[in-house]
Short mmCIF file of C-alpha atoms in Angstrom, two decimals:
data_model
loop_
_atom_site.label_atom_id
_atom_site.label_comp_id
_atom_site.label_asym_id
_atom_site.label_seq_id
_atom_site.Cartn_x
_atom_site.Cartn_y
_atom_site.Cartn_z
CA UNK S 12 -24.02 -39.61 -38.50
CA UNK S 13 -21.78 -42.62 -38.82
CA UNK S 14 -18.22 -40.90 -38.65
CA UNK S 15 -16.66 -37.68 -37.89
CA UNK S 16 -13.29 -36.39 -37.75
CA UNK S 17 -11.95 -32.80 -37.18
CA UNK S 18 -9.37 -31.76 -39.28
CA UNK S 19 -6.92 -30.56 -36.64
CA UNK S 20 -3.58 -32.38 -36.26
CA UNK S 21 -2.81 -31.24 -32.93
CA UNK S 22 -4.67 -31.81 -30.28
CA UNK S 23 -2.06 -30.42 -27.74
CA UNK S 24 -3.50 -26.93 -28.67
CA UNK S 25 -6.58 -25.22 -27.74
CA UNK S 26 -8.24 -22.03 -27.97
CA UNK S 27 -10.23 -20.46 -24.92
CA UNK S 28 -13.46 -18.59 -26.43
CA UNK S 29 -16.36 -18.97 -25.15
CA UNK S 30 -17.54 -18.69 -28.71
CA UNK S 31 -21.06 -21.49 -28.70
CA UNK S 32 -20.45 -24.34 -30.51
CA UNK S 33 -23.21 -24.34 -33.51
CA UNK S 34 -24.11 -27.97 -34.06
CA UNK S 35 -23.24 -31.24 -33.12
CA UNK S 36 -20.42 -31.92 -35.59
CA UNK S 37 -18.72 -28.45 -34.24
CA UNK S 38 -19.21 -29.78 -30.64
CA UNK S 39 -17.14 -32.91 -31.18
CA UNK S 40 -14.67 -31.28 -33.14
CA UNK S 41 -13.99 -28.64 -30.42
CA UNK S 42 -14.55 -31.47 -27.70
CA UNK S 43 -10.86 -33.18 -27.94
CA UNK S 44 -8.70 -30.14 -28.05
CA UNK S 45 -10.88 -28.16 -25.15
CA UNK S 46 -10.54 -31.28 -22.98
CA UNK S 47 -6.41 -31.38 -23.22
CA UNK S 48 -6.55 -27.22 -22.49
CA UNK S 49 -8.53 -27.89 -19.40
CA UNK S 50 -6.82 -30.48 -18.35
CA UNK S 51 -3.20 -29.05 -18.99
CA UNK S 52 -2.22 -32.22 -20.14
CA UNK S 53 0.76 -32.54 -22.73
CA UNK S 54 -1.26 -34.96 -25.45
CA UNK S 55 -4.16 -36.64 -26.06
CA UNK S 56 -4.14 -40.34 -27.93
CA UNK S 57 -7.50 -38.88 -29.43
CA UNK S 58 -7.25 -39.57 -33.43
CA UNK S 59 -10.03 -36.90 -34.14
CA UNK S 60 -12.18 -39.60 -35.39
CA UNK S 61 -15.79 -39.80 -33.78
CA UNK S 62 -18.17 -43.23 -34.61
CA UNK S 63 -21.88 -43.31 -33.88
CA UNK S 64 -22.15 -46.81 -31.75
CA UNK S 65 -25.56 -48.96 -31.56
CA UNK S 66 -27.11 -50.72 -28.74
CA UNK S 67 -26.79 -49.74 -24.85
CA UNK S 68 -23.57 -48.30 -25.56
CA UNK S 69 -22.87 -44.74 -23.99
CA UNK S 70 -19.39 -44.05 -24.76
CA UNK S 71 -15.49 -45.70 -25.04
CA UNK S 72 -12.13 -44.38 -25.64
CA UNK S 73 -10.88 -47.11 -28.07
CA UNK S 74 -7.41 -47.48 -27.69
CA UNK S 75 -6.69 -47.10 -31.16
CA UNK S 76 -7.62 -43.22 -30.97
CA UNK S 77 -11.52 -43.64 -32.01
CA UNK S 78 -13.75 -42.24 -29.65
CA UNK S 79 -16.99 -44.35 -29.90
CA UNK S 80 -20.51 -42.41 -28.81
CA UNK S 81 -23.88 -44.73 -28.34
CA UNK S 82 -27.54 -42.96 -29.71
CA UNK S 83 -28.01 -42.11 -25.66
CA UNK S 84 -25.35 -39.80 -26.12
CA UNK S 85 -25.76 -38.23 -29.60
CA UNK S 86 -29.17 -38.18 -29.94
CA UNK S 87 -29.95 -36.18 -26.56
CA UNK S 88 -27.49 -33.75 -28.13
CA UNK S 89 -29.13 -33.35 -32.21
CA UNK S 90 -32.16 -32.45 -29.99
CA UNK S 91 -30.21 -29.46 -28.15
CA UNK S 92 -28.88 -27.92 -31.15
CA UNK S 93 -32.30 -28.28 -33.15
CA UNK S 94 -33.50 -25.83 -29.72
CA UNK S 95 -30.15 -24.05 -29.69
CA UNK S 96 -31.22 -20.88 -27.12
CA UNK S 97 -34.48 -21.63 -26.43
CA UNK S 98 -35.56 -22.26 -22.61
CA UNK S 99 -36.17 -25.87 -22.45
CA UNK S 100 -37.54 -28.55 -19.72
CA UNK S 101 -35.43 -29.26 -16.78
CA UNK S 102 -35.62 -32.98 -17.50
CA UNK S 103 -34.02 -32.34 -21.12
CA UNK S 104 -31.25 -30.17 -19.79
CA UNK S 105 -30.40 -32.90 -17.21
CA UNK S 106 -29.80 -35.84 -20.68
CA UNK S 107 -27.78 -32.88 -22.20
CA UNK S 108 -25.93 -32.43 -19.51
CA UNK S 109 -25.54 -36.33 -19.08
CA UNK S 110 -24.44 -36.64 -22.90
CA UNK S 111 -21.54 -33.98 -22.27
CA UNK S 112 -19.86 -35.38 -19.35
CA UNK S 113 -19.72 -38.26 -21.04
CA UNK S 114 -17.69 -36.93 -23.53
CA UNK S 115 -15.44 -35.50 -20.92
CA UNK S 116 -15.23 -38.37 -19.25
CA UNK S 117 -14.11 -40.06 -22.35
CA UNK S 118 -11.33 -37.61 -23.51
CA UNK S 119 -9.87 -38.00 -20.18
CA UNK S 120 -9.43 -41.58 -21.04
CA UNK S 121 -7.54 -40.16 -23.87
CA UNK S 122 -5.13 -37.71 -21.94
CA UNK S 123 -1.31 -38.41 -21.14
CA UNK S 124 1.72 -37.25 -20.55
CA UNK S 125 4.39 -36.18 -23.34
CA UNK S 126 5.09 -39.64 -25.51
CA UNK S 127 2.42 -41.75 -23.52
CA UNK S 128 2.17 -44.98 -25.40
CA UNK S 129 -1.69 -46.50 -26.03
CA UNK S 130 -0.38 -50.30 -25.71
CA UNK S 131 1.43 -49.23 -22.16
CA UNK S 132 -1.80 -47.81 -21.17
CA UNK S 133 -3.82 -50.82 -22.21
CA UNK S 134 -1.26 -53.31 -20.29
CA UNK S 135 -1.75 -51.38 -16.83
CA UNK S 136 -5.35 -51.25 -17.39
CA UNK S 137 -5.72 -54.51 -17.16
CA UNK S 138 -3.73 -55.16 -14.26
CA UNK S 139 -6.04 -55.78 -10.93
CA UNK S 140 -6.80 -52.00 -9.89
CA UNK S 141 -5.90 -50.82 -13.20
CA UNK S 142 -9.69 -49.92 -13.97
CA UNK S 143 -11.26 -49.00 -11.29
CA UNK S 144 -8.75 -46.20 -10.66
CA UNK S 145 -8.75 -44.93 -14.34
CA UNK S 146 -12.68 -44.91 -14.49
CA UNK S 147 -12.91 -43.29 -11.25
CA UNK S 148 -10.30 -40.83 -11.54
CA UNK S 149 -11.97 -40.07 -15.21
CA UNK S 150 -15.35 -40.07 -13.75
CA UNK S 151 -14.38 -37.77 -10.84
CA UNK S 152 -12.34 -35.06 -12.88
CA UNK S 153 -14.76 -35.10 -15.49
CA UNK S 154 -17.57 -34.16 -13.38
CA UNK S 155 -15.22 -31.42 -11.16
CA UNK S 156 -14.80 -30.22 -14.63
CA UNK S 157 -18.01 -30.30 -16.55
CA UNK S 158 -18.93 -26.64 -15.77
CA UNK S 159 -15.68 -24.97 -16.93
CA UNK S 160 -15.72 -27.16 -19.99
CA UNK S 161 -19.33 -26.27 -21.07
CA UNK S 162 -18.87 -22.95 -20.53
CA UNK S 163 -15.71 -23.39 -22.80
CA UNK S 164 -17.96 -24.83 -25.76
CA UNK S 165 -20.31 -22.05 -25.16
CA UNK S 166 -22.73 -24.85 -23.60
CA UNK S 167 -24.59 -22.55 -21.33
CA UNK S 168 -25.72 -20.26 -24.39
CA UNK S 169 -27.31 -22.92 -26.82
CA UNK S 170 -28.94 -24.34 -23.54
CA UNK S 171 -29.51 -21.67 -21.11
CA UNK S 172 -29.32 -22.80 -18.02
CA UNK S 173 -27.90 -26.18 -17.88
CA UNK S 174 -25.55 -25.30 -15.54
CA UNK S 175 -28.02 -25.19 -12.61
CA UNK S 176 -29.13 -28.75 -13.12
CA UNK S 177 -27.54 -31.87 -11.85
CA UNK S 178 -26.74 -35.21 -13.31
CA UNK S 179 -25.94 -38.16 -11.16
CA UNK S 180 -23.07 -39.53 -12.90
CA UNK S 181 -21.12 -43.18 -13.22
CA UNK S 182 -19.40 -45.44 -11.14
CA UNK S 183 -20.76 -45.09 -7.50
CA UNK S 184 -18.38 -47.20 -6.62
CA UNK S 185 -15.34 -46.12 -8.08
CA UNK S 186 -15.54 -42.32 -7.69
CA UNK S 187 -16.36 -42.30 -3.61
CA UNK S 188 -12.69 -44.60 -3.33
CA UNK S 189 -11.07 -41.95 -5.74
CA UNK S 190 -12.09 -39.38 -3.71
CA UNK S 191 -11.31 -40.69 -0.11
CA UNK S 192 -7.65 -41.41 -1.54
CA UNK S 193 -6.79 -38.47 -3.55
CA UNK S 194 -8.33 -35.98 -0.40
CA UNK S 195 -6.20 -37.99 2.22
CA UNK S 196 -3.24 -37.50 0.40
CA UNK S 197 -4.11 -33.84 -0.28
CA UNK S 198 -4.01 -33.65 3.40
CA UNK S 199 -1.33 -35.06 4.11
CA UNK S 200 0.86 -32.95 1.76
CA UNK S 201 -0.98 -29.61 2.54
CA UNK S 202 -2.04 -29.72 -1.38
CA UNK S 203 -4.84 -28.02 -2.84
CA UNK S 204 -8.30 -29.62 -3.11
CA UNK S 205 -8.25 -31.50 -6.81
CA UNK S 206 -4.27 -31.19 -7.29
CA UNK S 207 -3.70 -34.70 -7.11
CA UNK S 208 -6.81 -35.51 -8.85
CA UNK S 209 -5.66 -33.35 -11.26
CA UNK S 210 -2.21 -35.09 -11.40
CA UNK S 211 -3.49 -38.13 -12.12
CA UNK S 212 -5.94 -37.49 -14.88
CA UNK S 213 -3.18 -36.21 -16.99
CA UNK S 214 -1.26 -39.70 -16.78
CA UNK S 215 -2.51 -42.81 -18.83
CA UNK S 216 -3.06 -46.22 -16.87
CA UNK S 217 0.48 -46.90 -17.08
CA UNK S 218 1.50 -43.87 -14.96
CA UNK S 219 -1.29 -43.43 -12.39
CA UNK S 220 -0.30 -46.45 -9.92
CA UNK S 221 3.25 -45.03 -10.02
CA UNK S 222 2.36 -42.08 -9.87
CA UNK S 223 0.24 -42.41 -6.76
CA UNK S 224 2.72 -44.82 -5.39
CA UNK S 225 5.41 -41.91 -5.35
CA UNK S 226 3.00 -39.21 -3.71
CA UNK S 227 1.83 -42.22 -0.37
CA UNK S 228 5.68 -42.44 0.04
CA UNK S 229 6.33 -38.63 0.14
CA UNK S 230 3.77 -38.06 2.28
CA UNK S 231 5.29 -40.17 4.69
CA UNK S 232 8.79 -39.92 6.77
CA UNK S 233 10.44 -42.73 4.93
CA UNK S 234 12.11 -40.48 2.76
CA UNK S 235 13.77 -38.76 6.00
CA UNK S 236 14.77 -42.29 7.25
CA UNK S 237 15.44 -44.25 3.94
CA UNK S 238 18.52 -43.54 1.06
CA UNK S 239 16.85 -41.90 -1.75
CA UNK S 240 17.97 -44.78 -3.47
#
């Protein structure tokens, strides 16, 4: 496989069977538009185009829409669909699993808020901070998420019982910081466990700084002792 693209030109929309994807080509398709449903977010910058990547690649979000996948990610996955139902080895569930958050991860990249502008996004990213919160916010969502969004491609039916294995994950770093930041401020607000996380996966780079900026000062009494302006 060297390209794919889905032919659906809105990715805002999503449907919510259950219904197993049947091959690898149907996965990818279904990937982008299941990602913005589960996120609630208002777009995606995904362009429904999918490239096969060589070398140690795993995945990227290119900011021009393409969403770049490395042989560690696809091949793992040709092998699950060529054993679609059939009880398979612990170890291969765990690289299947590993391939599909990865994918997650990666649509998050790609999820905004209505009118989210890729060049905006790219500028903040590269600001100091810029990726190391995007990453770990992706990294973090996407595995709160992973469940919920395999059992939204039907996941759990062409590989029985991948949902009772565990893969490690990316950016041991990053997602520990994310964590400690978006819980205190949960906390502090008497918000839900994952709201804020959730907040902030739905904004681009551009937005999350801001964004998280606006929730530290809340959560404080400056507002009580400050002009709103």
């Amino acid at each position: 496989m060297t390209a794919t693209h889905t032919d659906d030109s809105s990715i805002s929309a999503s449907r919510t069977t259950a219904e197993p994807t049947t091959s690898l080509d149907d996965l990818l398709a279904r990937s982008g538009p299941e990602a913005v449903a589960l996120a609630a977010a208002d777009q995606s910058a995904w362009s429904g185009e999918v490239v096969e990547a060589t070398g140690e690649s795993l995945g990227l979000a290119h900011w021009d829409g393409t969403l770049y996948l490395g042989e560690r990610i696809l091949d793992p996955l040709r092998q699950m669909y060529e054993r679609s139902g059939e009880d398979q080895p612990t170890a291969d569930l765990v690289r299947y699993r590993e391939s599909l958050a990865t994918i997650l991860h990666e649509h998050a990249h790609f999820l905004g808020p209505a009118g989210a502008d890729q060049e905006a996004a790219r500028g903040a990213f590269i600001q100091p901070g810029g990726r190391q919160l995007e990453e770990g916010v992706a990294e973090a969502w996407a595995r709160d998420h992973l469940d919920e969004f395999l059992t939204r491609l039907g996941i759990d039916k062409v590989a029985p019982g991948i949902n009772n294995v565990h893969a490690d994950g990316y950016y041991p770093a990053f997602v520990p910081a994310v964590r400690i930041l978006t819980t205190d401020l949960e906390n502090r607000t008497n918000l839900h466990r994952g709201t804020i996380l959730d907040t902030l996966n739905r904004q681009t780079a551009e937005g999350q700084f801001p964004t998280l900026v606006t929730l530290l000062y809340n959560s404080t009494t400056l507002p009580d002792l400050d002009s709103p302006t």
